[in-house]
CSV table of N, CA and C in Angstrom, one decimal:
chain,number,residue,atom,x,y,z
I,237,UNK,N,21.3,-33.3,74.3
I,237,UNK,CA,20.4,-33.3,73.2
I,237,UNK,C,18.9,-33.0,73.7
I,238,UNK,N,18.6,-33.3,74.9
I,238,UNK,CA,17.1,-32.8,75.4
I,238,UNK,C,16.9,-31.8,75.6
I,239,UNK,N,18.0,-30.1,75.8
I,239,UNK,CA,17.8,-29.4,76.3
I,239,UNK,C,17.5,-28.9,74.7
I,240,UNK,N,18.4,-29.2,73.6
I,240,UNK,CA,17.7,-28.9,72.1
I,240,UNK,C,16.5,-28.8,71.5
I,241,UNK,N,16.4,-30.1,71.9
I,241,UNK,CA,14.4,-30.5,71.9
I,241,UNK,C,13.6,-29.5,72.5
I,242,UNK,N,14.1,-29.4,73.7
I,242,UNK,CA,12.9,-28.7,74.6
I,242,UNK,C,13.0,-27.3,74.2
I,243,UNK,N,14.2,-26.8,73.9
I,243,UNK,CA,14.6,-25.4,73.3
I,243,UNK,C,13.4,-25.2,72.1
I,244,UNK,N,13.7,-26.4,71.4
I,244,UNK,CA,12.7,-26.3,69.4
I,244,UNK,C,11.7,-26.6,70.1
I,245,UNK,N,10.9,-27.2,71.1
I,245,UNK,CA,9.1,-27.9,71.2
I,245,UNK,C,8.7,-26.4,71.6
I,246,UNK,N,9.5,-25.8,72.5
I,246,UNK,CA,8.9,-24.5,73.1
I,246,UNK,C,9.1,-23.3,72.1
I,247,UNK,N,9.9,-23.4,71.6
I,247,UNK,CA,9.6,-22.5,69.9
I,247,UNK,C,8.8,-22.8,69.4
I,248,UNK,N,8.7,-23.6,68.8
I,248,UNK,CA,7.7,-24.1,68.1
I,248,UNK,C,6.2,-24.2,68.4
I,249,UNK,N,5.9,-24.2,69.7
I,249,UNK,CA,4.9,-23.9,70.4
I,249,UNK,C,4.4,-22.4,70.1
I,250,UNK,N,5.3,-21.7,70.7
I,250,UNK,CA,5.5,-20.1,70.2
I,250,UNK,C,5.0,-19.4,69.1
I,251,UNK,N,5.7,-20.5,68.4
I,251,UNK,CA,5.3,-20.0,66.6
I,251,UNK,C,3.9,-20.4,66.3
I,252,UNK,N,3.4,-21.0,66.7
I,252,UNK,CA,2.0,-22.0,66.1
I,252,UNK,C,1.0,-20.9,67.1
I,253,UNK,N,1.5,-20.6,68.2
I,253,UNK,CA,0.3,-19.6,68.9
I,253,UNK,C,0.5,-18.4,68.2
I,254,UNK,N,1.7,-17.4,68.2
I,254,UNK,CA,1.5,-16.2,67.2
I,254,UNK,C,1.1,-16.2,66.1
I,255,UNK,N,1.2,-17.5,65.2
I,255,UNK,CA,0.1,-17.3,64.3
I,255,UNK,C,-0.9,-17.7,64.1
I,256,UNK,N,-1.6,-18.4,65.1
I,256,UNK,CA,-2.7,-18.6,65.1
I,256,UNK,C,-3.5,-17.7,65.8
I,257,UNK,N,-2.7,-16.5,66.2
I,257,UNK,CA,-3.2,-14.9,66.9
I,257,UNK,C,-3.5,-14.4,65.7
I,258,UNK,N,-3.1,-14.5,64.1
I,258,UNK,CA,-3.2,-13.6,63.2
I,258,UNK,C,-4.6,-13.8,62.6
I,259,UNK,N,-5.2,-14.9,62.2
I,259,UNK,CA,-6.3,-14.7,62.0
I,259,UNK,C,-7.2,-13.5,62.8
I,260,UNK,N,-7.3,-13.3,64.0
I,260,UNK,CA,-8.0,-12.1,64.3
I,260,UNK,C,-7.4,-10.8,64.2
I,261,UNK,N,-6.5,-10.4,63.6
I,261,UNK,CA,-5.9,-9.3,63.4
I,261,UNK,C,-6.3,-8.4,62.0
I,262,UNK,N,-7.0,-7.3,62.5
I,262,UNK,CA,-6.9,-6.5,61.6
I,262,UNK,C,-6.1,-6.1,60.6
I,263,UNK,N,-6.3,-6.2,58.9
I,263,UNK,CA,-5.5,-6.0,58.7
I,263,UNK,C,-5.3,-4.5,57.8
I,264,UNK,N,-4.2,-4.6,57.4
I,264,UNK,CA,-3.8,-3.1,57.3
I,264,UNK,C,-4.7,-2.3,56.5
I,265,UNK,N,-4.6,-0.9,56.6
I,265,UNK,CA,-5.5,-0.2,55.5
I,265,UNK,C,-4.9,-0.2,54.0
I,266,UNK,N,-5.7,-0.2,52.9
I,266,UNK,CA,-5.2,0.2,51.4
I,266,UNK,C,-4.2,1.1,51.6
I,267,UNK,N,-3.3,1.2,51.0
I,267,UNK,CA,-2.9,2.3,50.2
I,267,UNK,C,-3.3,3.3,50.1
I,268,UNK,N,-2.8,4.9,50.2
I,268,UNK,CA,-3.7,5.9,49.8
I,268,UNK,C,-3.4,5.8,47.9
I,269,UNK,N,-4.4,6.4,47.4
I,269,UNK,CA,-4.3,6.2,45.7
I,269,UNK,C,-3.3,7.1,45.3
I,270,UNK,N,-3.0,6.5,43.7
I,270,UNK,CA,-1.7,8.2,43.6
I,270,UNK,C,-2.1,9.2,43.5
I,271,UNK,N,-1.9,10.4,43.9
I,271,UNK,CA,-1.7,11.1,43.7
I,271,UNK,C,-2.4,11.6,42.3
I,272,UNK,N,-3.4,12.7,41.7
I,272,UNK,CA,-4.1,12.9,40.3
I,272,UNK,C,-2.7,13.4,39.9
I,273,UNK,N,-2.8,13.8,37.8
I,273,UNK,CA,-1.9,14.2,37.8
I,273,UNK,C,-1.8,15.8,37.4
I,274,UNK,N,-0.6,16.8,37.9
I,274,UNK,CA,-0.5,17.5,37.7
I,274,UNK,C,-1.7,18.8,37.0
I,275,UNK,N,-2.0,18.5,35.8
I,275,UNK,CA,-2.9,19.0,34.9
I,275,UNK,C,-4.4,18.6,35.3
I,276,UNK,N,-4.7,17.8,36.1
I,276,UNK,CA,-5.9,17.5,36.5
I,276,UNK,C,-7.2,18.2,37.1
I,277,UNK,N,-8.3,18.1,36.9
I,277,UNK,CA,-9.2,19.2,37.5
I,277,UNK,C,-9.8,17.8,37.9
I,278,UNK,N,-10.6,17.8,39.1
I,278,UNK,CA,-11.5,16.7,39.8
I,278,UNK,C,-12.7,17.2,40.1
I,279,UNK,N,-13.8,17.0,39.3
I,279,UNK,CA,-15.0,17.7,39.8
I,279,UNK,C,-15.8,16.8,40.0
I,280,UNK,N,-16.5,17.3,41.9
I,280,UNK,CA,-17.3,16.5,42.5
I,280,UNK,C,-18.9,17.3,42.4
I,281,UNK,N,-19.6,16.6,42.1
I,281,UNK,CA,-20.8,16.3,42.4
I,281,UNK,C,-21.9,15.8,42.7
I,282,UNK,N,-22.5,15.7,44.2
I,282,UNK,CA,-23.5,14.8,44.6
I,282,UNK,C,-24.8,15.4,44.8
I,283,UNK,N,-25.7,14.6,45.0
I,283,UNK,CA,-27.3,15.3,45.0
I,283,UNK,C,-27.5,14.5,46.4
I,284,UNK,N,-27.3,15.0,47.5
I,284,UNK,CA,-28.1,14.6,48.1
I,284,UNK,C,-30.1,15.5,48.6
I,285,UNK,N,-30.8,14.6,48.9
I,285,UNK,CA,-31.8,15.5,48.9
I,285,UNK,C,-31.8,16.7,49.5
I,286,UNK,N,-30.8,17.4,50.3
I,286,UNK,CA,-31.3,18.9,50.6
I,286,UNK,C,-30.6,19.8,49.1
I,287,UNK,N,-30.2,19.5,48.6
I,287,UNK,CA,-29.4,20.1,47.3
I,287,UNK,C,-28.5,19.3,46.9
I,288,UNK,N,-28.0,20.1,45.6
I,288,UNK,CA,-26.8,19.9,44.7
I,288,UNK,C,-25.5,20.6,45.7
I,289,UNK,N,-24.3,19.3,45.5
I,289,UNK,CA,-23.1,19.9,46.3
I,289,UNK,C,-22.2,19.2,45.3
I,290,UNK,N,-21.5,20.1,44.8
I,290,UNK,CA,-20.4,20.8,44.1
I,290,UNK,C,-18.7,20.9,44.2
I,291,UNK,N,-17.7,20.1,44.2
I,291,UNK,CA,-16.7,20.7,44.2
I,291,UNK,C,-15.4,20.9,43.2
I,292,UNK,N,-14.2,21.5,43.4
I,292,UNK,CA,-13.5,22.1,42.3
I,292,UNK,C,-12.2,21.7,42.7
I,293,UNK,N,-11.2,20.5,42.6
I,293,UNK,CA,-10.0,20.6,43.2
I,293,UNK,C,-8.9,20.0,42.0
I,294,UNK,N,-7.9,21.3,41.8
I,294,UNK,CA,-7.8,22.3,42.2
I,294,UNK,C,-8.6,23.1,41.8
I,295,UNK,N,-8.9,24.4,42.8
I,295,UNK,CA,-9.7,25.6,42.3
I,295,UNK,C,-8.6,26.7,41.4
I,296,UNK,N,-7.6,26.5,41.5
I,296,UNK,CA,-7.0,27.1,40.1
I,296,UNK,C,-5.9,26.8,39.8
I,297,UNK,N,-5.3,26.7,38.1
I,297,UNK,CA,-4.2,25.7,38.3
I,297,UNK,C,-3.9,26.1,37.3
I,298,UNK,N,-2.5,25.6,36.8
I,298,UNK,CA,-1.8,26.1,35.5
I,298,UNK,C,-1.8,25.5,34.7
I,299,UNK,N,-1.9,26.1,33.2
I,299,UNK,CA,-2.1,25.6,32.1
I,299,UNK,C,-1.2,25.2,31.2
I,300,UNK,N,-1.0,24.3,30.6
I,300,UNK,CA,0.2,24.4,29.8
I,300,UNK,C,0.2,23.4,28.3
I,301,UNK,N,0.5,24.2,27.3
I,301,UNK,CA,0.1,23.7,26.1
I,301,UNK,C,-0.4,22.1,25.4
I,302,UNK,N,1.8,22.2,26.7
I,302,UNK,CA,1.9,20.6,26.1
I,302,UNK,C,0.8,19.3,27.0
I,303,UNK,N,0.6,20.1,28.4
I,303,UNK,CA,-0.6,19.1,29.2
I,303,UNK,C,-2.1,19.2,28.7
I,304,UNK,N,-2.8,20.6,28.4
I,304,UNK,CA,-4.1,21.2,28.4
I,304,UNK,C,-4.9,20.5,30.0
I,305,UNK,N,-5.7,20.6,29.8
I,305,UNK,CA,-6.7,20.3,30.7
I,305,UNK,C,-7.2,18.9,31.1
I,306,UNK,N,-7.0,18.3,32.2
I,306,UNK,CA,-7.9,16.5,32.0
I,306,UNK,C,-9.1,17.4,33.4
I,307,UNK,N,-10.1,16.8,32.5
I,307,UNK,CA,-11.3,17.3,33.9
I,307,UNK,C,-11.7,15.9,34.0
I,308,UNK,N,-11.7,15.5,35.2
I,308,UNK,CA,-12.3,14.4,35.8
I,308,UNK,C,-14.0,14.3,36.9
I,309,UNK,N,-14.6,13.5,36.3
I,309,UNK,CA,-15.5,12.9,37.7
I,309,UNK,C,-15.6,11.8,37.9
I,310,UNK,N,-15.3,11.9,39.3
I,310,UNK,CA,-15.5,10.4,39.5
I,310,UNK,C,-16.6,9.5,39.4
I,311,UNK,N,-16.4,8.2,39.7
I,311,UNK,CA,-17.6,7.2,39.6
I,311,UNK,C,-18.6,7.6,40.3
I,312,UNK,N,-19.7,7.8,40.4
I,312,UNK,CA,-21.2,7.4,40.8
I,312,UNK,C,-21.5,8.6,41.2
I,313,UNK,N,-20.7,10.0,40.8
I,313,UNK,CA,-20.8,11.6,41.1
I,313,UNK,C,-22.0,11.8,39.4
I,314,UNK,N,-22.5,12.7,39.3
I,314,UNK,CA,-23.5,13.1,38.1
I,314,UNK,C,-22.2,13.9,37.3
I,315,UNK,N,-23.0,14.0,35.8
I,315,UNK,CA,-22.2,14.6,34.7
I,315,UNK,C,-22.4,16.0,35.0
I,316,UNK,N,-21.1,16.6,34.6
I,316,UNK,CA,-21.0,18.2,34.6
I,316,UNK,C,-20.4,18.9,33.2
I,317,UNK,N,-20.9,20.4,33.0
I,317,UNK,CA,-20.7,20.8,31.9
I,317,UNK,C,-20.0,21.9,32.0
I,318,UNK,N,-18.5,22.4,31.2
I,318,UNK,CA,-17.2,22.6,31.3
I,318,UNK,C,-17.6,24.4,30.7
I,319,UNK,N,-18.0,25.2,31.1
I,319,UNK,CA,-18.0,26.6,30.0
I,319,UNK,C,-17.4,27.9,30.4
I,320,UNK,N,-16.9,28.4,29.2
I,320,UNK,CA,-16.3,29.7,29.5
I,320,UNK,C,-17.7,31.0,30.0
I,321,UNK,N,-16.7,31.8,31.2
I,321,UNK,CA,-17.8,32.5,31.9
I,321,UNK,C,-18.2,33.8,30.8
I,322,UNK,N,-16.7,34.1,29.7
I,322,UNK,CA,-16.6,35.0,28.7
I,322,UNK,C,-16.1,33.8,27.2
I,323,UNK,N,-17.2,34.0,26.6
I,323,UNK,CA,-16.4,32.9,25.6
I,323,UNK,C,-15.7,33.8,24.5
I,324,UNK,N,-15.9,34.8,24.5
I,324,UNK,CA,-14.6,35.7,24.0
I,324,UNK,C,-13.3,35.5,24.4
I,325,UNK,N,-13.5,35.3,25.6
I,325,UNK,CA,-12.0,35.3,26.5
I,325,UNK,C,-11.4,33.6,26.6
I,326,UNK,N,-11.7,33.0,26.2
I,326,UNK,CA,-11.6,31.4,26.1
I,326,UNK,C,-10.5,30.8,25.9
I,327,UNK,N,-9.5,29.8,26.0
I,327,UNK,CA,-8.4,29.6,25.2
I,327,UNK,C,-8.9,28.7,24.1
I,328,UNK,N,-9.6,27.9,24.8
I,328,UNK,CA,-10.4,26.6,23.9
I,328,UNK,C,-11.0,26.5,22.4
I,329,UNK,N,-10.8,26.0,21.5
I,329,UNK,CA,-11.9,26.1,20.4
I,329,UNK,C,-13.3,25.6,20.7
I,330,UNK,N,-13.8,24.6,21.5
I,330,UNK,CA,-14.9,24.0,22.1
I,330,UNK,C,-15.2,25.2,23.5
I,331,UNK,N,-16.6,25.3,23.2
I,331,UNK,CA,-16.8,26.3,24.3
I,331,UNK,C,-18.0,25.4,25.2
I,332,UNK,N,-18.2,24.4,25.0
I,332,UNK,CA,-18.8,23.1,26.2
I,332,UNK,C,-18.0,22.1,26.1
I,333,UNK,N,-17.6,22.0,27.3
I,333,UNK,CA,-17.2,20.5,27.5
I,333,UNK,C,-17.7,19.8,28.5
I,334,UNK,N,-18.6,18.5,28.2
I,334,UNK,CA,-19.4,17.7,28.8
I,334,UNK,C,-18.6,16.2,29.9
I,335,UNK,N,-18.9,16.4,30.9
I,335,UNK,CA,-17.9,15.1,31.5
I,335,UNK,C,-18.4,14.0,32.7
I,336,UNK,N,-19.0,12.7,31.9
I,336,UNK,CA,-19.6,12.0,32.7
I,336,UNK,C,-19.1,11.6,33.8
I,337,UNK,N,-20.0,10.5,34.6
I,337,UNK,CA,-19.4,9.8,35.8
I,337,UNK,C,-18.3,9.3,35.5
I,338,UNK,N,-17.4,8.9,36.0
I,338,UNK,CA,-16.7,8.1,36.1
I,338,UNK,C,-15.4,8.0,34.6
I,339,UNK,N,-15.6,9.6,34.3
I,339,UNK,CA,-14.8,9.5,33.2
I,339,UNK,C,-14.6,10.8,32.7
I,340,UNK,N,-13.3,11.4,32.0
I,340,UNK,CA,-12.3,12.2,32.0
I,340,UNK,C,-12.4,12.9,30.7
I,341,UNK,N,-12.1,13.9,30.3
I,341,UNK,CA,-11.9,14.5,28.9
I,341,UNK,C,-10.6,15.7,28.9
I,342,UNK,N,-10.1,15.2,28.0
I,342,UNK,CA,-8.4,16.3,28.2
I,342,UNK,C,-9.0,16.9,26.8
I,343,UNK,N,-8.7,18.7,27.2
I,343,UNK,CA,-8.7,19.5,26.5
I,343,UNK,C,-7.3,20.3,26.1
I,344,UNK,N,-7.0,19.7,25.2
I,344,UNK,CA,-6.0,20.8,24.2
I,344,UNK,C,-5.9,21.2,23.1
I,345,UNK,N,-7.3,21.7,22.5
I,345,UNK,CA,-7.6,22.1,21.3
I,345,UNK,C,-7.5,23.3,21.8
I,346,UNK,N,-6.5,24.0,21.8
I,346,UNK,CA,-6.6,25.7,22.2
I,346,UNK,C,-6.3,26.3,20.5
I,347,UNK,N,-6.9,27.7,21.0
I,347,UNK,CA,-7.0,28.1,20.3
I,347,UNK,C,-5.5,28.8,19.2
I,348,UNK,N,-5.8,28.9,17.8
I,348,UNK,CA,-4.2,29.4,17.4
I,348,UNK,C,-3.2,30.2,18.7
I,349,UNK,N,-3.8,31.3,18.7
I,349,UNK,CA,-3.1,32.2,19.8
I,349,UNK,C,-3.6,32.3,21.1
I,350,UNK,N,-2.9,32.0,22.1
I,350,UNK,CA,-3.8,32.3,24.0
I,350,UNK,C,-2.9,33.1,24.2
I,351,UNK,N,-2.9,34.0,24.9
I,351,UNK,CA,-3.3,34.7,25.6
I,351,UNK,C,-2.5,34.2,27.0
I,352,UNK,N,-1.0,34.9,27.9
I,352,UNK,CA,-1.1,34.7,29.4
I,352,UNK,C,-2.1,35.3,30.0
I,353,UNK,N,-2.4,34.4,31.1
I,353,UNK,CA,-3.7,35.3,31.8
I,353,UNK,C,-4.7,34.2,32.6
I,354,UNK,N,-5.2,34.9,32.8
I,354,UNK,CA,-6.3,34.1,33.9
I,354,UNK,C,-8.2,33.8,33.2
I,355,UNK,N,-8.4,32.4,32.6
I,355,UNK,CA,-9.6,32.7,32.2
I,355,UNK,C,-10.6,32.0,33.3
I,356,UNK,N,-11.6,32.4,33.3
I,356,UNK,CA,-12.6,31.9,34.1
I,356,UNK,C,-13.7,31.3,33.4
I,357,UNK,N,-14.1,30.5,34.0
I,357,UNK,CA,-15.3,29.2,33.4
I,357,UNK,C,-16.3,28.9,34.5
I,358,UNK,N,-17.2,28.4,34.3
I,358,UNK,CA,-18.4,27.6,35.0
I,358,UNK,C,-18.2,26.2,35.0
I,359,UNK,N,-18.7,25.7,36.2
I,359,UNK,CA,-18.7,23.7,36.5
I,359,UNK,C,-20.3,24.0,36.5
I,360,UNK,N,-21.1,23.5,35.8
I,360,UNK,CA,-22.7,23.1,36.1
I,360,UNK,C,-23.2,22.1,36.0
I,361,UNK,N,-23.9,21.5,36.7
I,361,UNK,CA,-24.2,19.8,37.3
I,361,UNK,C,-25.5,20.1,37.2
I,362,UNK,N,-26.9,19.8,37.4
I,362,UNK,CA,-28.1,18.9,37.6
I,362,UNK,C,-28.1,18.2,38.0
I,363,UNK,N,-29.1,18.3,39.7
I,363,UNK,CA,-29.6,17.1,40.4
I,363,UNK,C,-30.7,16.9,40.3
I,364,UNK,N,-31.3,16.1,39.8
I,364,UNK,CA,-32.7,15.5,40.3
I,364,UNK,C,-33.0,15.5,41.3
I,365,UNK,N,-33.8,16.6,42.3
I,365,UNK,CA,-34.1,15.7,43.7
I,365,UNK,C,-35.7,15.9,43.8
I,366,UNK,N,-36.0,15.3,44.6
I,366,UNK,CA,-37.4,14.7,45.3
I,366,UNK,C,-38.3,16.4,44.5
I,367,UNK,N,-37.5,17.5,45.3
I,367,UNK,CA,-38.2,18.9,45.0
I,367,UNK,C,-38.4,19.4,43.4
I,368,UNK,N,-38.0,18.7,42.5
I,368,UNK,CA,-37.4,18.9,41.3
I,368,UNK,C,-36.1,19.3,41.3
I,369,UNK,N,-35.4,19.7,39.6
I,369,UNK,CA,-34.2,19.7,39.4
I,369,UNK,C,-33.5,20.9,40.1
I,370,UNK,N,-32.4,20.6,40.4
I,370,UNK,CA,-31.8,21.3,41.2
I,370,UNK,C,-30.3,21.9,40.9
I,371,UNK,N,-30.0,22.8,40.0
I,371,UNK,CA,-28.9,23.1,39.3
I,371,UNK,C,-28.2,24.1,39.9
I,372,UNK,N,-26.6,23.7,40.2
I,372,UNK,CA,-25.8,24.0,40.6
I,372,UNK,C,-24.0,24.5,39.9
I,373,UNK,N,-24.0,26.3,39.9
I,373,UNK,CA,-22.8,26.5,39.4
I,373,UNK,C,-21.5,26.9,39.9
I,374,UNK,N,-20.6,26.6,40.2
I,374,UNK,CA,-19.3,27.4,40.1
I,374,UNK,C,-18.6,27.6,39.3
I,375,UNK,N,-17.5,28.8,39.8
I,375,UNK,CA,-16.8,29.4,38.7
I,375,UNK,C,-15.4,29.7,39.3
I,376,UNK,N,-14.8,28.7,38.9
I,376,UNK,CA,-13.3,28.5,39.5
I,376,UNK,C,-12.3,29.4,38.4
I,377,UNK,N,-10.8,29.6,38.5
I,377,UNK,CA,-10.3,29.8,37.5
I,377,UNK,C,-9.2,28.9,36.5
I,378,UNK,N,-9.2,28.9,35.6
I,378,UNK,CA,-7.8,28.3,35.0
I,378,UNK,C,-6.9,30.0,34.6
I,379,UNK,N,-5.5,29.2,34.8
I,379,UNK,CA,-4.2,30.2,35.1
I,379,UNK,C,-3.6,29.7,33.7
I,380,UNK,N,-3.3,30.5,32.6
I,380,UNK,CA,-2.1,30.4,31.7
I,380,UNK,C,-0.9,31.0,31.7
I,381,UNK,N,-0.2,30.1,32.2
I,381,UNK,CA,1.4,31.7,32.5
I,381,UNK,C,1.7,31.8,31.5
I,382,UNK,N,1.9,31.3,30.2
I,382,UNK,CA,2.7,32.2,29.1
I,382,UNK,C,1.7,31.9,27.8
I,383,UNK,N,2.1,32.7,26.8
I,383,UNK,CA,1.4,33.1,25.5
I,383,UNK,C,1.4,31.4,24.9
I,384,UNK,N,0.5,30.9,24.3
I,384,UNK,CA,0.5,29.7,23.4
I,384,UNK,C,0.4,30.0,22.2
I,385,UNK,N,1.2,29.2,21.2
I,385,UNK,CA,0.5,29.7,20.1
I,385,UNK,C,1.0,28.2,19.2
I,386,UNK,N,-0.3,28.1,18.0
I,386,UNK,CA,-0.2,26.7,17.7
I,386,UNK,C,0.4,26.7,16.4
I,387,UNK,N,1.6,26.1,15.8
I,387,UNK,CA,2.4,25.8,14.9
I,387,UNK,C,2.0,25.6,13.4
């Protein structure tokens, strides 16, 4: 029966130092976030003082009736303004769409009839910096593979 004992005191010993190793152990990283979805546009913009920096992900992506558009900015990035480069050429009935920090706007007010095809738009932001304002455009594309047309 002593060789039992001494068997459990020295486990037990064992166990009480490995976890008393865990307090200093780093612990794991988060999660990466999910994945945006499908239909999503993510538009970054930050001002740091040498300029306005800008970005578009994805820079072109497919459109589809039943999703339309979600344009996103993230938290603590500035508001950006959504417009056709041809507003002839548009699918949209709204020809600005405005989209703050940290918040989203899905567009599928298309228009009766679209058009497959490729329409092009502008992302425009406003930085305030030190030098005055500092305005910044790109012009990414949105992709419609087939004709829409509304019921």
């Amino acid at each position: 029966m002593s060789r039992i004992s001494l068997i459990s005191a020295v486990l037990s010993a064992g166990l009480i130092a490995a976890c008393s190793k865990g307090d200093n152990a780093v612990p794991p990283p988060p999660p990466p976030p999910p994945p945006p979805p499908p239909n999503q546009v993510t538009i970054t913009l930050t001002c740091p003082n040498d300029g306005g920096r800008i970005g578009v992900h994805p820079w072109r992506m497919n459109v589809t009736k039943a999703d339309g558009v979600t344009w996103f900015v993230p938290a603590n990035d500035k508001a950006v303004w959504i417009t056709p480069k041809d507003p002839a050429n548009w699918p949209f009935d709204s020809d600005t769409i405005k989209v703050t920090s940290g918040n989203s706007v899905t567009s599928t007010n298309f228009k009766p009839t679209v058009e497959a095809g490729t329409y092009k738009y502008k992302v425009t932001g406003v930085c305030d910096n030190t030098g005055g304002p500092d305005t910044v455009v790109l012009d990414p594309d949105m992709i419609i593979p087939t004709r829409i047309q509304t019921n």
